[in-house]
């Protein structure tokens, strides 16, 4: 077998069970791919020097769901055996004493933690990740989970963890062209994760296939495991911010009803005008909770980026009272959306405004923030890769996470112009 690094986790586990692949061979292949490619992509901040040795003691017959599977961890998530720097000069030597629970569960499932991936500073602001989009390294991989998305897209690792406070899991997946999931808020413990906004922050999942996302859903105990109907009912939603969509995304949305017609009933869904404030409410909560999260940095000296001082000082003018009013308004919107979307198995919406932009900016989070604010599960579905990755997200009611994964697997082939999972450069 050649190109072992291209295997998804589900296929790799099947080969291991059949005795045709060892965890050590897969880990070595991934490390070799990183050595070959990361000079151009810059997805990693640190690698586990013991990864191959750890893989060597995992038996191919190990029944655990992730036995021998290499995984990347965003560098705002604590790992006991690797630095967790938050991509901040303030924490360049930080070594946590324990794994975050989300990492501990991966290890318990047999995963090999391959290393820590690049991120926007504190997954919030300040320094951008230096990671490039694998399809065109002159363009951003998105933010803040840039390294995790690019590492999966460029075949460095089959699985990776990110986080999302606004759009930091789904948007990098859109720019890099891989399946990803932001689960319902609260399903994965955020203990040991650098928090920006506690009522929004969610651990996110990157994979090469929907079967792999389902595997991670098993590890994290996701609910909603019933199968979607054979002919689902879907809603297409441009969101209240459609005037900010690029032509390529508008064209994709317009093409989806015809592509999906053979296997699903599709309607257009407009959110009511009262929900047009979702982005503003998200920003109020984000910056208000961020004021608390970063307030201590006011006393940490010249290495602190002014972005964090601005949050601590509430320069955007949101008061604490406005934050609590935003909580109440968002609670109303969550209930209203789930009532509005109840006739549908999922809502399809843009994952990003369009293609990944040049440079290293995180990208516009507006098409993610409204769903994050309502704490809903979202899955990015890659649709095309030419000339650059482009896709949409599926959104469903809270606690329908595994059902949403299975629905994505069911309808993704009909939406795709090319392979629905991994998008790679033509000269690779």
Coordinates of C-alpha atoms in Angstrom, one line a residue:
X1 CA 0.0 0.0 0.0
X2 CA 1.2 3.5 -0.9
X3 CA 0.1 6.9 0.3
X4 CA -1.1 5.6 3.7
X5 CA -1.4 9.2 4.8
X6 CA -4.4 9.6 2.5
X7 CA -6.5 7.1 4.5
X8 CA -9.4 8.3 6.5
X9 CA -9.7 7.0 10.0
X10 CA -12.5 4.6 9.3
X11 CA -10.6 2.9 6.4
X12 CA -7.4 2.8 8.4
X13 CA -9.1 1.1 11.3
X14 CA -10.6 -1.5 8.9
X15 CA -7.1 -2.2 7.5
X16 CA -5.7 -2.6 11.0
X17 CA -8.4 -5.1 11.9
X18 CA -7.6 -7.1 8.8
X19 CA -3.9 -7.1 9.7
X20 CA -2.9 -5.1 6.7
X21 CA -1.8 -2.0 8.5
X22 CA -0.1 -1.2 11.8
X23 CA -0.5 2.0 13.8
X24 CA 3.2 2.6 13.6
X25 CA 3.1 2.5 9.8
X26 CA 0.3 5.0 9.6
X27 CA 1.9 7.3 12.1
X28 CA 5.2 7.2 10.2
X29 CA 3.4 7.9 7.0
X30 CA 1.7 11.0 8.5
X31 CA 5.0 12.3 10.0
X32 CA 6.7 11.8 6.6
X33 CA 3.9 13.8 4.9
X34 CA 4.3 16.6 7.4
X35 CA 8.1 16.7 6.8
X36 CA 7.4 16.9 3.1
X37 CA 4.6 19.5 3.1
X38 CA 4.6 21.6 6.2
X39 CA 7.3 23.9 5.1
X40 CA 4.8 25.3 2.7
X41 CA 1.6 24.9 4.7
X42 CA 2.7 25.7 8.2
X43 CA -0.1 23.8 10.0
X44 CA 1.9 22.7 13.1
X45 CA 3.3 24.6 16.0
X46 CA 4.7 21.5 17.7
X47 CA 5.0 17.7 17.0
X48 CA 5.0 14.8 19.5
X49 CA 8.5 13.4 19.4
X50 CA 7.2 10.1 21.0
X51 CA 4.4 9.6 18.5
X52 CA 6.0 6.7 16.6
X53 CA 6.9 5.0 19.9
X54 CA 3.4 5.4 21.2
X55 CA 2.0 4.0 18.0
X56 CA 4.3 1.0 18.2
X57 CA 2.7 -0.3 21.4
X58 CA -0.8 -0.1 20.0
X59 CA -1.9 -3.5 18.6
X60 CA -3.5 -3.4 15.2
X61 CA -6.2 -5.7 16.7
X62 CA -7.0 -3.2 19.5
X63 CA -10.8 -2.8 19.5
X64 CA -10.9 0.8 20.7
X65 CA -12.6 3.1 18.1
X66 CA -9.5 5.3 17.4
X67 CA -6.8 2.8 18.2
X68 CA -3.6 3.9 16.4
X69 CA -5.2 6.9 14.6
X70 CA -3.1 10.0 14.6
X71 CA -4.9 13.2 15.6
X72 CA -3.9 16.9 15.6
X73 CA -5.0 19.2 18.5
X74 CA -5.5 22.9 18.1
X75 CA -3.0 24.7 20.3
X76 CA -5.6 26.3 22.6
X77 CA -6.5 22.9 24.0
X78 CA -4.4 21.5 26.9
X79 CA -2.1 18.5 26.4
X80 CA 0.0 17.2 29.2
X81 CA 2.9 16.0 27.0
X82 CA 3.1 19.0 24.6
X83 CA 3.2 22.8 25.0
X84 CA -0.1 24.6 24.9
X85 CA 0.9 28.1 23.8
X86 CA -2.3 29.7 22.5
X87 CA 0.0 31.1 19.8
X88 CA 0.8 33.8 22.2
X89 CA 4.2 35.1 23.3
X90 CA 2.8 35.2 26.8
X91 CA 2.6 31.4 26.9
X92 CA 5.4 30.2 24.7
X93 CA 6.8 27.9 27.4
X94 CA 3.5 26.8 29.0
X95 CA 3.2 23.1 29.7
X96 CA -0.1 22.0 31.2
X97 CA -0.1 19.2 33.8
X98 CA -3.1 17.5 32.4
X99 CA -4.9 16.8 29.2
X100 CA -8.2 18.6 28.5
X101 CA -11.0 16.1 28.9
X102 CA -11.7 16.3 25.1
X103 CA -8.0 15.1 24.6
X104 CA -8.2 12.5 27.4
X105 CA -11.2 10.9 25.7
X106 CA -9.2 10.7 22.4
X107 CA -6.4 8.9 24.2
X108 CA -8.8 6.6 26.0
X109 CA -10.2 5.7 22.5
X110 CA -6.6 4.8 21.4
X111 CA -5.7 7.9 19.4
X112 CA -2.1 9.0 18.9
X113 CA -1.7 12.7 19.6
X114 CA 0.6 13.8 16.7
X115 CA 1.0 17.4 17.7
X116 CA -0.4 20.9 18.2
X117 CA -1.8 22.9 15.3
X118 CA -1.6 26.6 14.5
X119 CA -4.3 29.0 15.6
X120 CA -5.2 32.7 15.8
X121 CA -3.9 34.0 19.1
X122 CA -6.1 32.7 22.0
X123 CA -8.5 31.6 19.2
X124 CA -9.7 35.2 19.3
X125 CA -7.6 38.1 17.8
X126 CA -4.1 39.4 17.9
X127 CA -1.7 37.3 15.9
X128 CA -3.1 35.4 12.9
X129 CA -2.1 31.8 12.2
X130 CA 0.5 31.5 9.5
X131 CA -1.1 28.5 8.0
X132 CA -1.8 28.6 4.3
X133 CA -4.7 27.0 2.4
X134 CA -3.5 23.7 0.9
X135 CA -5.3 24.4 -2.4
X136 CA -3.4 27.7 -2.7
X137 CA -0.9 28.6 0.0
X138 CA -1.0 32.3 -0.9
X139 CA -4.5 32.2 0.6
X140 CA -5.7 31.9 4.2
X141 CA -6.7 28.6 5.7
X142 CA -9.2 30.6 7.8
X143 CA -9.3 31.1 11.5
X144 CA -9.0 30.5 14.2
X145 CA -8.6 26.7 13.6
X146 CA -6.4 27.2 10.6
X147 CA -3.8 24.5 11.4
X148 CA -6.3 21.8 12.2
X149 CA -8.3 22.3 9.0
X150 CA -5.2 22.5 6.8
X151 CA -3.5 19.5 8.4
X152 CA -6.5 17.3 7.6
X153 CA -7.0 18.8 4.1
X154 CA -3.3 18.3 3.2
X155 CA -3.2 14.7 4.4
X156 CA -1.0 15.3 7.4
X157 CA -3.4 13.6 9.8
X158 CA -6.9 11.9 9.4
X159 CA -8.5 13.8 12.3
X160 CA -8.1 17.0 14.2
X161 CA -9.7 19.1 16.9
X162 CA -10.5 22.8 16.6
X163 CA -12.7 25.2 18.4
X164 CA -15.5 27.6 17.4
X165 CA -16.6 30.8 19.1
X166 CA -17.9 32.5 15.9
X167 CA -17.0 30.5 12.8
X168 CA -13.6 29.1 13.7
X169 CA -14.2 25.5 12.8
X170 CA -16.7 25.7 9.9
X171 CA -15.1 28.5 8.0
X172 CA -11.5 27.0 7.9
X173 CA -13.1 23.7 6.7
X174 CA -14.8 25.7 3.9
X175 CA -11.6 27.4 2.9
X176 CA -9.6 24.1 3.0
X177 CA -12.3 21.8 1.7
X178 CA -12.8 19.1 4.3
X179 CA -15.8 17.9 6.4
X180 CA -16.0 19.4 9.8
X181 CA -18.5 19.7 12.6
X182 CA -19.3 22.2 15.3
X183 CA -21.4 20.2 17.7
X184 CA -24.3 21.4 19.7
X185 CA -22.9 23.7 22.4
X186 CA -22.0 21.8 25.6
X187 CA -21.8 18.3 24.3
X188 CA -18.0 18.3 24.5
X189 CA -16.4 19.6 27.6
X190 CA -14.6 22.9 27.2
X191 CA -12.5 22.3 30.4
X192 CA -8.9 22.8 29.5
X193 CA -9.7 24.9 26.5
X194 CA -8.7 28.6 26.4
X195 CA -12.1 30.3 26.6
X196 CA -13.0 33.4 24.7
X197 CA -16.8 33.4 25.3
X198 CA -18.0 30.6 27.5
X199 CA -21.6 30.5 26.2
X200 CA -20.4 30.2 22.6
X201 CA -17.1 28.3 22.7
X202 CA -17.4 24.7 21.3
X203 CA -14.8 22.1 20.5
X204 CA -14.9 21.4 16.8
X205 CA -14.1 18.3 14.8
X206 CA -12.2 17.8 11.5
X207 CA -12.2 14.6 9.4
X208 CA -11.8 13.2 5.9
X209 CA -15.2 11.6 5.8
X210 CA -18.6 11.6 7.4
X211 CA -18.0 8.1 8.7
X212 CA -15.0 9.6 10.6
X213 CA -17.2 12.4 12.1
X214 CA -19.6 9.6 13.2
X215 CA -16.7 7.8 14.8
X216 CA -15.8 10.9 16.8
X217 CA -19.5 11.3 17.7
X218 CA -19.3 7.9 19.2
X219 CA -16.2 8.8 21.2
X220 CA -17.9 12.0 22.6
X221 CA -21.3 10.5 23.2
X222 CA -23.3 12.6 20.8
X223 CA -27.1 12.2 20.9
X224 CA -29.5 12.0 18.0
X225 CA -28.4 8.7 16.6
X226 CA -31.6 7.8 14.7
X227 CA -31.4 7.6 10.9
X228 CA -32.7 10.4 8.7
X229 CA -35.6 9.6 6.4
X230 CA -34.9 8.0 3.0
X231 CA -36.1 11.2 1.4
X232 CA -35.3 14.1 3.7
X233 CA -36.9 17.5 3.6
X234 CA -34.3 20.3 3.4
X235 CA -34.4 24.1 3.6
X236 CA -32.1 26.4 1.8
X237 CA -31.3 29.6 3.7
X238 CA -29.2 32.5 2.3
X239 CA -29.4 34.0 5.9
X240 CA -30.2 37.7 6.6
X241 CA -26.7 38.7 5.3
X242 CA -27.0 37.4 1.7
X243 CA -25.9 40.7 0.2
X244 CA -22.4 39.9 1.5
X245 CA -22.2 36.6 -0.4
X246 CA -19.7 36.3 -3.2
X247 CA -20.9 35.3 -6.7
X248 CA -19.5 31.8 -6.4
X249 CA -21.5 31.1 -3.3
X250 CA -24.7 32.6 -4.7
X251 CA -24.3 30.4 -7.8
X252 CA -23.8 27.3 -5.7
X253 CA -26.9 27.9 -3.6
X254 CA -29.0 28.4 -6.7
X255 CA -27.7 25.1 -8.2
X256 CA -28.5 23.0 -5.1
X257 CA -32.3 22.5 -5.6
X258 CA -31.8 20.8 -8.9
X259 CA -28.9 18.6 -7.7
X260 CA -30.8 17.5 -4.6
X261 CA -34.2 17.0 -6.3
X262 CA -33.7 13.3 -7.0
X263 CA -33.3 12.5 -3.3
X264 CA -34.8 15.3 -1.2
X265 CA -37.6 17.8 -1.0
X266 CA -36.1 21.2 -1.0
X267 CA -37.6 24.6 0.0
X268 CA -36.2 28.1 0.3
X269 CA -36.4 29.4 3.9
X270 CA -36.1 33.0 4.9
X271 CA -35.4 33.8 8.5
X272 CA -37.9 36.3 9.9
X273 CA -36.8 39.9 10.0
X274 CA -36.6 39.8 13.8
X275 CA -33.6 37.4 13.5
X276 CA -31.6 39.9 11.5
X277 CA -30.0 41.0 14.8
X278 CA -28.4 37.6 15.4
X279 CA -24.9 38.7 14.3
X280 CA -25.1 41.8 16.5
X281 CA -26.3 39.7 19.5
X282 CA -23.5 37.3 18.9
X283 CA -20.9 40.1 18.8
X284 CA -22.3 41.6 22.0
X285 CA -22.0 38.3 23.9
X286 CA -18.6 37.5 22.3
X287 CA -17.0 40.8 23.2
X288 CA -18.7 41.1 26.6
X289 CA -17.6 37.6 27.7
X290 CA -14.3 38.3 26.1
X291 CA -13.9 41.3 28.3
X292 CA -13.9 39.0 31.3
X293 CA -11.8 36.3 29.6
X294 CA -9.0 38.7 28.8
X295 CA -9.2 41.2 31.6
X296 CA -6.2 39.8 33.4
X297 CA -4.0 40.5 30.3
X298 CA -4.2 44.2 31.0
X299 CA -1.5 43.6 33.6
X300 CA 0.8 41.4 31.5
X301 CA 3.0 44.0 29.9
X302 CA 4.1 44.9 26.3
X303 CA 3.7 41.4 24.9
X304 CA -0.1 41.7 25.0
X305 CA -1.7 42.6 21.7
X306 CA -3.9 45.7 21.8
X307 CA -6.8 43.6 20.5
X308 CA -7.1 42.0 23.9
X309 CA -6.7 45.3 25.8
X310 CA -9.6 46.6 23.6
X311 CA -11.7 43.7 24.7
X312 CA -10.8 44.1 28.3
X313 CA -11.7 47.8 28.2
X314 CA -15.0 47.2 26.3
X315 CA -14.0 49.7 23.6
X316 CA -16.9 48.6 21.4
X317 CA -19.2 49.9 24.1
X318 CA -21.2 46.9 25.1
X319 CA -22.3 47.1 28.7
X320 CA -22.7 44.2 31.1
X321 CA -26.5 44.8 31.1
X322 CA -26.6 44.6 27.3
X323 CA -24.9 41.2 27.5
X324 CA -27.6 39.8 29.8
X325 CA -30.3 41.3 27.5
X326 CA -28.6 39.6 24.6
X327 CA -28.7 36.3 26.4
X328 CA -32.5 36.6 26.7
X329 CA -32.9 37.6 23.1
X330 CA -30.8 34.7 21.9
X331 CA -32.8 32.3 24.0
X332 CA -36.0 33.5 22.3
X333 CA -34.3 33.2 18.9
X334 CA -33.2 29.6 19.6
X335 CA -36.7 28.5 20.4
X336 CA -38.2 30.4 17.4
X337 CA -35.6 28.9 15.0
X338 CA -36.2 25.4 16.1
X339 CA -39.9 25.9 15.7
X340 CA -39.4 27.4 12.3
X341 CA -37.1 24.6 11.2
X342 CA -39.1 21.8 12.7
X343 CA -40.6 20.6 9.4
X344 CA -37.1 20.1 8.0
X345 CA -34.4 17.5 8.6
X346 CA -31.7 20.2 8.1
X347 CA -31.2 23.8 6.9
X348 CA -28.5 24.3 4.3
X349 CA -26.7 27.6 4.5
X350 CA -23.4 29.1 3.3
X351 CA -20.3 28.0 5.3
X352 CA -18.4 31.2 4.2
X353 CA -19.0 34.1 1.9
X354 CA -17.0 32.5 -0.9
X355 CA -13.5 31.3 -1.6
X356 CA -10.6 31.7 0.8
X357 CA -9.3 35.2 0.5
X358 CA -5.6 36.0 -0.1
X359 CA -3.4 36.5 2.9
X360 CA -3.7 35.2 6.5
X361 CA -6.8 36.9 7.9
X362 CA -9.3 34.5 9.6
X363 CA -12.1 35.5 7.2
X364 CA -15.6 36.8 7.6
X365 CA -17.5 34.9 10.4
X366 CA -21.0 36.4 9.8
X367 CA -22.3 33.2 8.1
X368 CA -21.3 31.1 11.1
X369 CA -21.9 33.4 14.0
X370 CA -25.7 33.3 13.9
X371 CA -25.8 29.5 14.2
X372 CA -23.1 29.5 16.9
X373 CA -25.1 32.1 18.9
X374 CA -28.1 29.8 18.8
X375 CA -25.8 26.9 19.9
X376 CA -26.9 24.7 17.0
X377 CA -24.9 21.8 15.5
X378 CA -23.4 22.5 12.1
X379 CA -21.5 20.4 9.6
X380 CA -19.5 21.7 6.7
X381 CA -20.1 19.8 3.4
X382 CA -17.5 20.4 0.7
X383 CA -19.1 20.7 -2.7
X384 CA -16.4 21.6 -5.2
X385 CA -12.7 22.1 -5.4
X386 CA -12.2 23.9 -8.7
X387 CA -10.8 26.5 -8.8
X388 CA -10.8 26.5 -4.9
X389 CA -12.8 24.7 -2.2
X390 CA -16.4 25.8 -1.8
X391 CA -19.2 24.3 0.3
X392 CA -22.2 24.7 2.5
X393 CA -23.1 23.8 6.0
X394 CA -26.0 21.7 7.4
X395 CA -27.7 23.1 10.5
X396 CA -30.2 21.3 12.7
X397 CA -31.9 21.5 16.1
X398 CA -29.8 21.0 19.2
X399 CA -29.1 17.4 20.2
X400 CA -29.5 16.1 16.7
X401 CA -25.8 15.8 16.1
X402 CA -25.3 12.2 15.0
X403 CA -28.5 12.3 12.9
X404 CA -27.0 15.4 11.2
X405 CA -23.8 13.5 10.5
X406 CA -25.7 10.7 8.8
X407 CA -27.8 13.1 6.8
X408 CA -24.6 14.8 5.6
X409 CA -23.2 11.5 4.4
X410 CA -26.5 10.7 2.7
X411 CA -26.9 13.9 0.7
X412 CA -23.3 15.0 0.1
X413 CA -22.7 13.0 -3.0
X414 CA -25.6 14.6 -4.7
X415 CA -24.4 18.1 -3.9
X416 CA -20.8 17.5 -4.9
X417 CA -19.2 18.6 -8.2
X418 CA -16.1 16.6 -7.2
X419 CA -15.2 14.2 -4.4
X420 CA -17.1 15.4 -1.3
X421 CA -14.3 14.9 1.2
X422 CA -10.6 15.7 0.5
X423 CA -9.7 18.4 -1.9
X424 CA -6.0 18.4 -3.0
X425 CA -3.9 20.5 -5.2
X426 CA -3.7 19.3 -8.8
X427 CA 0.1 19.1 -8.8
X428 CA 0.2 17.1 -5.5

